[in-house]
Every structure is written in C-alpha cells, then in structure tokens.
mmCIF file of C-alpha atoms in Angstrom:
data_model
loop_
_atom_site.group_PDB
_atom_site.id
_atom_site.type_symbol
_atom_site.label_atom_id
_atom_site.label_comp_id
_atom_site.label_asym_id
_atom_site.label_seq_id
_atom_site.Cartn_x
_atom_site.Cartn_y
_atom_site.Cartn_z
ATOM 1 C CA MET A 1 -4.773 12.465 13.237
ATOM 2 C CA GLU A 2 -6.740 14.650 15.581
ATOM 3 C CA THR A 3 -7.281 17.114 12.744
ATOM 4 C CA ILE A 4 -9.117 14.466 10.751
ATOM 5 C CA ASP A 5 -10.716 12.501 13.594
ATOM 6 C CA LEU A 6 -12.446 15.003 15.881
ATOM 7 C CA ASN A 7 -12.412 12.454 18.691
ATOM 8 C CA GLY A 8 -8.764 11.531 18.005
ATOM 9 C CA ASN A 9 -7.684 11.416 21.641
ATOM 10 C CA GLN A 10 -10.228 8.775 22.550
ATOM 11 C CA SER A 11 -9.598 6.870 19.295
ATOM 12 C CA ILE A 12 -5.868 6.667 20.020
ATOM 13 C CA PHE A 13 -6.553 5.292 23.502
ATOM 14 C CA ASN A 14 -9.162 2.800 22.233
ATOM 15 C CA LEU A 15 -6.776 1.611 19.543
ATOM 16 C CA SER A 16 -3.937 1.134 22.024
ATOM 17 C CA ASN A 17 -6.226 -1.181 24.018
ATOM 18 C CA LYS A 18 -7.330 -3.019 20.919
ATOM 19 C CA LEU A 19 -3.741 -3.574 19.786
ATOM 20 C CA ASN A 20 -2.783 -4.879 23.248
ATOM 21 C CA LEU A 21 -0.462 -1.974 23.916
ATOM 22 C CA LYS A 22 -1.771 -1.416 27.444
ATOM 23 C CA GLU A 23 1.573 -2.377 28.920
ATOM 24 C CA VAL A 24 3.391 0.351 26.982
ATOM 25 C CA LEU A 25 0.612 2.945 26.921
ATOM 26 C CA PRO A 26 -1.395 2.298 30.107
ATOM 27 C CA ASN A 27 -3.666 5.346 30.095
ATOM 28 C CA LYS A 28 -4.567 8.637 28.400
ATOM 29 C CA VAL A 29 -2.329 10.663 30.715
ATOM 30 C CA TYR A 30 0.683 8.580 29.736
ATOM 31 C CA ILE A 31 -0.092 9.057 26.027
ATOM 32 C CA TRP A 32 -0.438 12.804 26.646
ATOM 33 C CA LYS A 33 2.959 12.829 28.407
ATOM 34 C CA LEU A 34 4.544 11.145 25.379
ATOM 35 C CA ARG A 35 3.028 13.774 23.139
ATOM 36 C CA CYS A 36 4.591 16.447 25.331
ATOM 37 C CA SER A 37 8.041 15.219 24.345
ATOM 38 C CA ASN A 38 7.650 17.312 21.195
ATOM 39 C CA PRO A 39 9.916 20.350 21.780
ATOM 40 C CA MET A 40 7.591 22.593 19.797
ATOM 41 C CA ARG A 41 4.789 22.160 22.351
ATOM 42 C CA LYS A 42 3.952 24.729 25.009
ATOM 43 C CA SER A 43 3.815 21.925 27.563
ATOM 44 C CA PHE A 44 7.146 20.397 26.489
ATOM 45 C CA THR A 45 8.696 18.018 29.006
ATOM 46 C CA ASN A 46 12.167 16.707 28.531
ATOM 47 C CA LYS A 47 11.013 13.080 28.437
ATOM 48 C CA ARG A 48 12.853 10.768 26.092
ATOM 49 C CA ILE A 49 10.627 8.323 24.232
ATOM 50 C CA LYS A 50 11.721 4.699 24.603
ATOM 51 C CA LEU A 51 11.974 2.447 21.570
ATOM 52 C CA LYS A 52 8.943 0.356 22.548
ATOM 53 C CA GLU A 53 6.900 3.539 23.057
ATOM 54 C CA PHE A 54 8.012 4.813 19.640
ATOM 55 C CA ASP A 55 7.003 1.497 18.060
ATOM 56 C CA ALA A 56 3.630 1.615 19.823
ATOM 57 C CA LEU A 57 2.950 5.149 18.567
ATOM 58 C CA ILE A 58 3.948 4.094 15.030
ATOM 59 C CA ARG A 59 1.571 1.137 15.257
ATOM 60 C CA ILE A 60 -1.306 3.352 16.388
ATOM 61 C CA THR A 61 -0.610 5.966 13.672
ATOM 62 C CA PHE A 62 -0.506 3.214 11.048
ATOM 63 C CA GLU A 63 -3.812 1.704 12.212
ATOM 64 C CA MET A 64 -5.432 5.136 12.395
ATOM 65 C CA SER A 65 -4.286 6.082 8.893
ATOM 66 C CA LYS A 66 -5.655 2.769 7.604
ATOM 67 C CA ARG A 67 -9.055 3.567 9.081
ATOM 68 C CA LEU A 68 -8.980 7.206 8.053
ATOM 69 C CA TYR A 69 -7.722 6.545 4.509
ATOM 70 C CA PRO A 70 -10.998 7.541 2.790
ATOM 71 C CA TYR A 71 -10.858 10.926 4.571
ATOM 72 C CA ILE A 72 -7.118 11.366 3.960
ATOM 73 C CA ARG A 73 -7.673 10.600 0.289
ATOM 74 C CA ALA A 74 -10.620 12.981 0.042
ATOM 75 C CA ILE A 75 -8.536 15.826 1.534
ATOM 76 C CA LEU A 76 -5.667 15.069 -0.880
ATOM 77 C CA ALA A 77 -8.128 15.032 -3.780
ATOM 78 C CA SER A 78 -9.517 18.382 -2.626
ATOM 79 C CA LYS A 79 -5.996 19.828 -2.694
ATOM 80 C CA ASP A 80 -5.410 18.284 -6.148
ATOM 81 C CA ASN A 81 -8.603 19.885 -7.472
ATOM 82 C CA TYR A 82 -8.434 23.021 -5.379
ATOM 83 C CA LEU A 83 -10.012 25.264 -8.019
ATOM 84 C CA THR A 84 -13.182 23.190 -8.203
ATOM 85 C CA SER A 85 -13.473 21.739 -4.674
ATOM 86 C CA PRO A 86 -11.451 23.639 -2.066
ATOM 87 C CA VAL A 87 -13.801 23.074 0.921
ATOM 88 C CA LEU A 88 -12.249 19.925 2.428
ATOM 89 C CA TRP A 89 -8.668 21.137 2.113
ATOM 90 C CA ASP A 90 -9.489 24.566 3.556
ATOM 91 C CA GLU A 91 -11.349 22.983 6.464
ATOM 92 C CA PHE A 92 -8.457 20.591 7.169
ATOM 93 C CA GLN A 93 -5.863 23.351 7.031
ATOM 94 C CA ARG A 94 -7.941 25.683 9.218
ATOM 95 C CA ARG A 95 -8.404 23.024 11.893
ATOM 96 C CA TYR A 96 -4.757 21.916 11.778
ATOM 97 C CA ILE A 97 -3.549 25.494 12.199
ATOM 98 C CA ALA A 98 -6.045 26.056 15.035
ATOM 99 C CA LEU A 99 -4.734 22.961 16.874
ATOM 100 C CA ILE A 100 -1.116 24.027 16.378
ATOM 101 C CA SER A 101 -1.751 27.591 17.601
ATOM 102 C CA GLU A 102 -3.576 26.248 20.653
ATOM 103 C CA ARG A 103 -0.938 23.745 21.727
ATOM 104 C CA PHE A 104 2.412 24.788 20.274
ATOM 105 C CA ASN A 105 4.819 27.491 21.317
ATOM 106 C CA ASN A 106 3.826 30.345 19.025
ATOM 107 C CA GLU A 107 7.050 32.251 19.725
ATOM 108 C CA SER A 108 9.090 29.674 17.823
ATOM 109 C CA ILE A 109 9.934 30.495 14.195
ATOM 110 C CA ARG A 110 9.106 26.950 13.102
ATOM 111 C CA VAL A 111 5.663 27.160 14.665
ATOM 112 C CA LYS A 112 5.114 30.612 13.138
ATOM 113 C CA ASN A 113 5.846 29.084 9.731
ATOM 114 C CA LEU A 114 3.436 26.241 10.442
ATOM 115 C CA ILE A 115 0.535 28.539 11.256
ATOM 116 C CA GLU A 116 1.103 30.569 8.102
ATOM 117 C CA PRO A 117 -1.214 28.850 5.541
ATOM 118 C CA ALA A 118 0.856 29.853 2.506
ATOM 119 C CA LYS A 119 4.057 28.426 4.013
ATOM 120 C CA SER A 120 2.638 25.262 5.573
ATOM 121 C CA SER A 121 0.300 23.909 2.880
ATOM 122 C CA ASN A 122 3.017 21.861 1.159
ATOM 123 C CA PHE A 123 4.167 20.426 4.481
ATOM 124 C CA PHE A 124 0.604 19.436 5.435
ATOM 125 C CA MET A 125 0.133 17.849 2.036
ATOM 126 C CA GLU A 126 3.376 15.891 2.479
ATOM 127 C CA LEU A 127 2.196 14.593 5.886
ATOM 128 C CA LEU A 128 -1.095 13.406 4.404
ATOM 129 C CA PHE A 129 0.737 11.778 1.511
ATOM 130 C CA ILE A 130 3.020 9.888 3.916
ATOM 131 C CA LEU A 131 -0.004 8.626 5.854
ATOM 132 C CA ALA A 132 -1.706 7.645 2.587
ATOM 133 C CA LEU A 133 1.309 5.544 1.595
ATOM 134 C CA CYS A 134 1.384 3.675 4.898
ATOM 135 C CA ILE A 135 -1.864 1.707 4.873
ATOM 136 C CA SER A 136 -0.720 -1.616 3.435
ATOM 137 C CA ASP A 137 0.114 -4.623 5.606
ATOM 138 C CA ASN A 138 3.688 -3.515 6.168
ATOM 139 C CA GLY A 139 2.733 0.150 6.378
ATOM 140 C CA ASP A 140 3.976 0.444 9.962
ATOM 141 C CA LEU A 141 7.468 -0.563 8.838
ATOM 142 C CA ARG A 142 7.322 1.940 5.983
ATOM 143 C CA LEU A 143 6.092 4.709 8.286
ATOM 144 C CA LYS A 144 8.887 3.995 10.748
ATOM 145 C CA ASN A 145 11.530 4.129 8.021
ATOM 146 C CA ILE A 146 10.119 7.296 6.501
ATOM 147 C CA LEU A 147 10.145 9.010 9.901
ATOM 148 C CA LEU A 148 13.698 7.877 10.616
ATOM 149 C CA SER A 149 14.834 9.128 7.229
ATOM 150 C CA LEU A 150 13.214 12.563 7.231
ATOM 151 C CA MET B 1 -6.854 -24.605 -18.926
ATOM 152 C CA ILE B 2 -8.760 -21.818 -17.181
ATOM 153 C CA GLN B 3 -7.015 -18.518 -16.646
ATOM 154 C CA LYS B 4 -6.936 -17.087 -13.159
ATOM 155 C CA LYS B 5 -7.664 -13.446 -12.534
ATOM 156 C CA TYR B 6 -6.900 -11.368 -9.442
ATOM 157 C CA THR B 7 -8.009 -7.815 -8.824
ATOM 158 C CA PHE B 8 -6.390 -5.335 -6.433
ATOM 159 C CA SER B 9 -8.329 -2.164 -5.881
ATOM 160 C CA GLN B 10 -7.945 1.010 -3.904
ATOM 161 C CA SER B 11 -10.500 3.827 -4.211
ATOM 162 C CA SER B 12 -10.109 5.134 -7.774
ATOM 163 C CA VAL B 13 -7.617 2.531 -9.012
ATOM 164 C CA LYS B 14 -7.945 -1.108 -9.968
ATOM 165 C CA LEU B 15 -5.173 -3.478 -11.011
ATOM 166 C CA VAL B 16 -6.207 -6.675 -12.781
ATOM 167 C CA ILE B 17 -3.708 -9.504 -13.236
ATOM 168 C CA SER B 18 -4.514 -12.568 -15.346
ATOM 169 C CA GLY B 19 -2.409 -15.647 -15.840
ATOM 170 C CA LEU B 20 -1.774 -19.291 -15.117
ATOM 171 C CA PRO B 21 -0.033 -21.388 -12.502
ATOM 172 C CA ASP B 22 3.306 -22.883 -13.432
ATOM 173 C CA TYR B 23 2.662 -26.596 -13.008
ATOM 174 C CA SER B 24 6.258 -27.450 -13.814
ATOM 175 C CA ASN B 25 7.097 -25.605 -10.619
ATOM 176 C CA ASN B 26 4.434 -27.537 -8.653
ATOM 177 C CA ASP B 27 2.267 -24.424 -8.244
ATOM 178 C CA LYS B 28 -1.150 -24.743 -6.659
ATOM 179 C CA GLU B 29 -4.318 -24.089 -8.698
ATOM 180 C CA ASP B 30 -4.918 -20.646 -7.234
ATOM 181 C CA ILE B 31 -1.438 -19.241 -7.896
ATOM 182 C CA ILE B 32 -0.443 -17.166 -10.924
ATOM 183 C CA SER B 33 3.179 -17.577 -11.947
ATOM 184 C CA ILE B 34 2.794 -16.955 -15.672
ATOM 185 C CA ILE B 35 1.247 -13.538 -16.165
ATOM 186 C CA SER B 36 -0.513 -13.337 -19.517
ATOM 187 C CA SER B 37 -2.015 -9.865 -19.180
ATOM 188 C CA TRP B 38 -2.483 -6.973 -16.782
ATOM 189 C CA LYS B 39 -4.561 -3.815 -16.719
ATOM 190 C CA LEU B 40 -4.319 -0.695 -14.614
ATOM 191 C CA LEU B 41 -7.652 1.091 -14.477
ATOM 192 C CA ILE B 42 -7.861 4.618 -13.115
ATOM 193 C CA VAL B 43 -11.211 6.401 -12.899
ATOM 194 C CA ASN B 44 -11.701 8.861 -15.789
ATOM 195 C CA LYS B 45 -8.355 7.929 -17.357
ATOM 196 C CA PRO B 46 -7.460 5.635 -20.258
ATOM 197 C CA GLU B 47 -6.717 1.987 -19.493
ATOM 198 C CA ILE B 48 -3.045 1.051 -19.159
ATOM 199 C CA GLU B 49 -1.859 -2.383 -20.222
ATOM 200 C CA GLY B 50 1.212 -4.031 -21.688
ATOM 201 C CA SER B 51 3.704 -6.825 -21.299
ATOM 202 C CA LEU B 52 5.152 -8.167 -18.058
ATOM 203 C CA ASP B 53 8.240 -5.967 -18.483
ATOM 204 C CA HIS B 54 5.974 -2.935 -18.789
ATOM 205 C CA LEU B 55 4.223 -3.869 -15.546
ATOM 206 C CA LYS B 56 7.553 -4.193 -13.738
ATOM 207 C CA SER B 57 8.716 -0.840 -15.130
ATOM 208 C CA VAL B 58 5.488 0.885 -14.065
ATOM 209 C CA ILE B 59 5.680 -0.597 -10.532
ATOM 210 C CA LYS B 60 9.314 0.425 -10.147
ATOM 211 C CA ALA B 61 8.613 3.894 -11.516
ATOM 212 C CA PHE B 62 5.832 4.576 -9.009
ATOM 213 C CA TYR B 63 7.815 3.281 -6.029
ATOM 214 C CA ASP B 64 10.895 5.292 -7.030
ATOM 215 C CA TYR B 65 8.852 8.393 -7.761
ATOM 216 C CA SER B 66 7.117 8.217 -4.347
ATOM 217 C CA TYR B 67 10.575 7.998 -2.795
ATOM 218 C CA PHE B 68 11.745 11.040 -4.785
ATOM 219 C CA MET B 69 8.636 12.944 -3.716
ATOM 220 C CA LEU B 70 9.278 12.297 -0.046
ATOM 221 C CA PHE B 71 13.031 12.617 0.202
ATOM 222 C CA LYS B 72 14.412 14.485 -2.783
ATOM 223 C CA ASN B 73 13.780 17.950 -4.078
ATOM 224 C CA ASP B 74 14.090 16.759 -7.649
ATOM 225 C CA GLU B 75 10.619 15.372 -8.311
ATOM 226 C CA THR B 76 11.126 13.737 -11.678
ATOM 227 C CA PHE B 77 11.531 10.116 -12.671
ATOM 228 C CA GLN B 78 12.752 9.088 -16.089
ATOM 229 C CA SER B 79 13.157 5.653 -17.627
ATOM 230 C CA LYS B 80 12.978 3.957 -20.995
ATOM 231 C CA LEU B 81 9.253 3.271 -20.744
ATOM 232 C CA ILE B 82 7.831 5.788 -18.298
ATOM 233 C CA ASP B 83 8.508 9.373 -17.185
ATOM 234 C CA ILE B 84 6.840 11.009 -14.183
ATOM 235 C CA LYS B 85 7.150 14.674 -13.418
ATOM 236 C CA LYS B 86 5.598 16.973 -10.858
ATOM 237 C CA GLU B 87 4.177 20.179 -12.281
ATOM 238 C CA SER B 88 4.230 23.522 -10.495
ATOM 239 C CA ASN B 89 0.552 23.179 -9.559
ATOM 240 C CA GLY B 90 1.274 19.932 -7.670
ATOM 241 C CA ILE B 91 -0.224 17.662 -10.349
ATOM 242 C CA HIS B 92 1.864 14.777 -11.717
ATOM 243 C CA THR B 93 2.318 14.184 -15.437
ATOM 244 C CA ILE B 94 2.909 10.565 -16.427
ATOM 245 C CA THR B 95 4.280 9.853 -19.902
ATOM 246 C CA LEU B 96 4.003 6.225 -20.973
ATOM 247 C CA LYS B 97 6.221 5.539 -23.950
ATOM 248 C CA SER B 98 5.257 2.718 -26.246
ATOM 249 C CA SER B 99 7.922 0.221 -27.294
ATOM 250 C CA LYS B 100 6.302 0.136 -30.772
ATOM 251 C CA GLN B 101 7.632 2.600 -33.281
ATOM 252 C CA ASN B 102 5.389 5.409 -34.600
ATOM 253 C CA THR B 103 3.123 5.174 -31.544
ATOM 254 C CA LYS B 104 2.633 8.413 -29.695
ATOM 255 C CA PRO B 105 3.277 8.347 -25.941
ATOM 256 C CA LEU B 106 0.263 8.311 -23.647
ATOM 257 C CA ILE B 107 0.190 11.296 -21.295
ATOM 258 C CA LEU B 108 -1.834 11.198 -18.074
ATOM 259 C CA THR B 109 -2.230 13.777 -15.342
ATOM 260 C CA LEU B 110 -2.722 12.425 -11.842
ATOM 261 C CA GLY B 111 -3.163 14.021 -8.427
ATOM 262 C CA ASN B 112 -1.546 12.965 -5.153
ATOM 263 C CA ALA B 113 -4.662 11.005 -4.222
ATOM 264 C CA GLU B 114 -4.414 8.868 -7.357
ATOM 265 C CA ILE B 115 -0.659 8.355 -6.902
ATOM 266 C CA ALA B 116 -1.333 7.091 -3.357
ATOM 267 C CA ASP B 117 -4.083 4.763 -4.678
ATOM 268 C CA ILE B 118 -1.742 3.343 -7.324
ATOM 269 C CA VAL B 119 1.077 2.735 -4.825
ATOM 270 C CA ASN B 120 -1.399 1.050 -2.470
ATOM 271 C CA CYS B 121 -2.581 -1.223 -5.294
ATOM 272 C CA PHE B 122 1.024 -2.194 -6.021
ATOM 273 C CA ASP B 123 1.549 -2.821 -2.296
ATOM 274 C CA GLN B 124 -1.353 -5.266 -2.344
ATOM 275 C CA LEU B 125 0.158 -7.023 -5.358
ATOM 276 C CA TYR B 126 3.572 -7.066 -3.670
ATOM 277 C CA ILE B 127 2.177 -8.698 -0.530
ATOM 278 C CA SER B 128 -0.166 -11.084 -2.342
ATOM 279 C CA LYS B 129 0.758 -14.739 -1.965
ATOM 280 C CA ASN B 130 -1.310 -15.690 -5.009
ATOM 281 C CA ILE B 131 0.917 -14.014 -7.553
ATOM 282 C CA ASN B 132 4.533 -14.901 -8.156
ATOM 283 C CA LEU B 133 6.002 -11.777 -9.652
ATOM 284 C CA ASP B 134 9.705 -11.086 -9.478
ATOM 285 C CA ILE B 135 9.525 -7.572 -8.034
ATOM 286 C CA VAL B 136 11.462 -8.180 -4.834
ATOM 287 C CA GLY B 137 13.357 -5.080 -3.844
ATOM 288 C CA PHE B 138 11.232 -2.657 -5.865
ATOM 289 C CA GLU B 139 9.858 -0.973 -2.752
ATOM 290 C CA ASN B 140 13.197 -1.045 -0.936
ATOM 291 C CA ASN B 141 13.466 2.708 -0.986
ATOM 292 C CA LEU B 142 10.239 3.061 0.926
ATOM 293 C CA VAL B 143 10.479 0.087 3.240
ATOM 294 C CA LYS B 144 13.917 -1.289 3.908
ATOM 295 C CA ASN B 145 17.255 0.255 3.256
ATOM 296 C CA LYS B 146 17.219 3.840 4.342
ATOM 297 C CA PHE B 147 20.657 3.456 5.817
ATOM 298 C CA ASN B 148 22.323 5.568 3.143
ATOM 299 C CA SER B 149 20.364 8.655 4.008
ATOM 300 C CA ILE B 150 20.519 7.855 7.721
ATOM 301 C CA SER B 151 24.294 7.493 7.603
ATOM 302 C CA LYS B 152 24.641 10.756 5.683
ATOM 303 C CA LYS B 153 22.502 12.517 8.264
ATOM 304 C CA LEU B 154 24.415 10.819 11.044
ATOM 305 C CA ILE B 155 27.670 12.087 9.626
ATOM 306 C CA PHE B 156 26.410 15.626 9.269
ATOM 307 C CA ASN B 157 24.313 15.871 12.405
ATOM 308 C CA LYS B 158 26.253 13.798 14.892
ATOM 309 C CA PHE B 159 29.895 13.641 13.911
ATOM 310 C CA ILE B 160 30.659 16.910 12.160
ATOM 311 C CA PRO B 161 29.543 19.316 14.963
ATOM 312 C CA PRO B 162 31.655 17.644 17.705
ATOM 313 C CA LEU B 163 34.635 17.541 15.333
ATOM 314 C CA ILE B 164 34.241 21.254 14.610
ATOM 315 C CA ALA B 165 33.897 21.901 18.357
ATOM 316 C CA ILE B 166 37.057 19.932 19.195
ATOM 317 C CA PHE B 167 38.969 21.625 16.399
ATOM 318 C CA SER B 168 37.855 25.105 17.525
ATOM 319 C CA VAL B 169 38.808 24.323 21.164
ATOM 320 C CA PHE B 170 42.235 23.144 19.973
ATOM 321 C CA LEU B 171 42.668 26.206 17.763
ATOM 322 C CA SER B 172 41.655 28.655 20.479
ATOM 323 C CA SER B 173 43.926 26.959 23.063
ATOM 324 C CA VAL B 174 46.893 27.180 20.655
ATOM 325 C CA LEU B 175 46.143 30.850 20.025
ATOM 326 C CA ILE B 176 45.770 31.657 23.737
ATOM 327 C CA SER B 177 48.977 29.842 24.678
ATOM 328 C CA SER B 178 50.944 31.618 21.939
ATOM 329 C CA VAL B 179 49.612 35.028 23.081
ATOM 330 C CA TYR B 180 50.466 34.115 26.675
ATOM 331 C CA LYS B 181 54.038 33.210 25.635
ATOM 332 C CA LEU B 182 54.407 36.530 23.804
ATOM 333 C CA ASN B 183 53.213 38.392 26.902
ATOM 334 C CA ASP B 184 55.722 36.521 29.084
ATOM 335 C CA THR B 185 58.708 37.437 26.875
ATOM 336 C CA ASN B 186 57.590 41.082 26.720
ATOM 337 C CA GLU B 187 57.417 41.307 30.510
ATOM 338 C CA GLU B 188 60.880 39.777 30.833
ATOM 339 C CA SER B 189 62.450 42.215 28.432
ATOM 340 C CA ILE B 190 60.663 45.158 30.051
ATOM 341 C CA SER B 191 61.807 44.132 33.509
ATOM 342 C CA PHE B 192 65.331 43.750 32.226
ATOM 343 C CA LEU B 193 65.271 47.176 30.693
ATOM 344 C CA LEU B 194 63.700 48.668 33.791
ATOM 345 C CA ARG B 195 66.366 47.180 35.962
ATOM 346 C CA ASN B 196 69.037 48.567 33.725
ATOM 347 C CA LYS B 197 67.471 51.972 33.556
ATOM 348 C CA THR B 198 66.384 52.424 37.148
ATOM 349 C CA SER B 199 69.083 50.639 39.087
ATOM 350 C CA ASN B 200 72.032 52.820 38.404
ATOM 351 C CA ILE B 201 73.801 51.445 41.380
ATOM 352 C CA ASN B 202 73.708 47.918 40.059
ATOM 353 C CA SER B 203 75.034 48.994 36.746
ATOM 354 C CA PHE B 204 77.607 51.030 38.545
ATOM 355 C CA VAL B 205 78.579 48.024 40.595
ATOM 356 C CA ILE B 206 78.860 45.999 37.495
ATOM 357 C CA THR B 207 81.038 48.574 35.860
ATOM 358 C CA MET B 208 83.154 48.794 38.975
ATOM 359 C CA LYS B 209 83.870 45.130 38.715
#
C-alpha cells in the first residue's frame, strides 16, 4: 500500500480512526509494532498478532485497496501492455524494491529473491491482482480467506 | 409492461442486465427476476451477449479462473461454453463457444486489469438486491469455503512434522538401546574370558574341586 500511496503510513492511521478501530489500533507506534511482526523485517519483534488486530489490518487493507483501485488497475494495465507503456509498472517495482531493501533483512534468501526484479515481478503482480479482486462489499472477507489460504 | 435495466460498471467493463419482475412471486417493481437479455461490454472488445445459461457459465468461469490464478499452478479453465487460458506473456485468452452449429468461437485477449474489472462487475451483480439471479455459491472458491486447502496445509505443515519428529525419536531410541545391549553382552563375555585367562588360581581351584 505504501508503494502506491506515498503517504501510506498516515493514510493507514487516518483510516483506522475513520473505521472506529482506535480501540484495536490506538496510535501509529502500535501499528508500526504490528508491522514488525513480519519475520522478514530488520526490526522483527516476536509479537503475535491477535485475531482482532488481524481483522483490523484486513479491514484497513480492504478500504485502502478500494480507494486505490484506479492506481492498482493502472499499474496492472501497464504490466499487461509492458511493451507500449512500461513506465507505471517500472516505477511501482522500483519503489517496492527500494522499500523492501530499506526495511527487510537483506541477508535472507527470500528477501534477496524479492529485490531481484526478474524473480519478483510475478509475485508483485499477484499481490496487485489480489488487492484488485478485493474491492467489492464483501472484499474484506475475500481478502481474509485468500490470505489464510495462501 | 416496461422492461427494467440495471448497469454494473467497473473501469473498462460494463454489464447490462435487462428483464422484468416476477409478479407471480410478489416481486416489487424495481426487481428483475426474469432476465430477458444481458450484455458484457469491454472497452475495445466485441460485445458479449447470450442466454441466461450463458451468463451463468461466464460468471462461473471467471470466478473459477480467478481462483485457479491465485491458488493453482494450472492456469486454464475449460467448460462447454467458455475456455480461459493464460498465455506465457501473462495475457489471458478467452474462447467463447457458440451453442449454434457452424458458428466460429469468439476469441478475446484480456489483461489482468480487465479480468479484475470483470470479476468486480460480477461481484456487484452478485451483491445487488435488485436482481434475482440463481448464482449462489459461484464465488465460493474466493469467499467462503477454503477449508479444503487449509486442511491440506494443516496436515502437511502442522501434523506431519511432529509425527516425523516423534517417529525419528522413537527410531533413534530403539537403535541406541539395541547398541547399548550389544555393548553390555560384549563386556560380559570379555570379562568372563579375562577371568578365565588371567585367574589361573581360580581355574586351578575349580579343577581341584
């Protein structure tokens, strides 16, 4: 989300307030701590995400993808027509890789594969496609099930 | 009787449904229960239309294909009326087969963006309260029952490793205990031999008796 929305951090926090998730996600620091539960991060903390926190993050991702759908679609279209309009896709991939290299543990093999454009392009495309499929009214439920089934 | 028309649109795709309420079922004026025609319009592509069965087949095909794309390596969908296949360049080829004889199939090429638009249009139709279309369960793969794949993963990820671990612990303990037993018997026989060889007096005593 942060790759597409340059001010993603603030947007996530604003959305959590708007969706009345203040009880679960009280502030930006708490959201950042939840993000650090990803074992691929440099700042990984062994915090287990609770079910209500997981649901809140799903809700926020769903709302964000709904709002960002025109951009998500444009990036997908750029990938589909890469020979004629590669700019958007290249820009997205460059920024995504830059964010991963900055925040993730670059010693890990998985992260090394992610920052290799030739190896990660299909994975990035798949992520965008999942977000693009989760913008309808029950998109949060679909997103949750897709994530649980991956 | 005036026909009702509802349009569901998402970026490059528009789905138009026309029909009438079923008064015998006490439908309200604004509900379509009898679908007389439908059209799927995709920018820069030929118009797709057909009977109600065709619409149901197309909806099911796109939901199933999206599921295959996300969870299966085999990215092809085949049915009586529609085939969808992913090409090596990432573009999807849709073959719509006509039920009329001597009519060539219609072949369309769509990108991921258009596939997402189409699925989103069908989602809108699925959720719509104004159209009674018997497509319940079509999107199950993407929304509800993922328990099959979860249970398979559970079996492989959660149950198999501990079982292998327990089995290997059991196997190694059996091996160690058998080696230990062998060592014990060897020592006994050696000590017996040693006693016989070294203690001449004992053997002498024994012979004296």
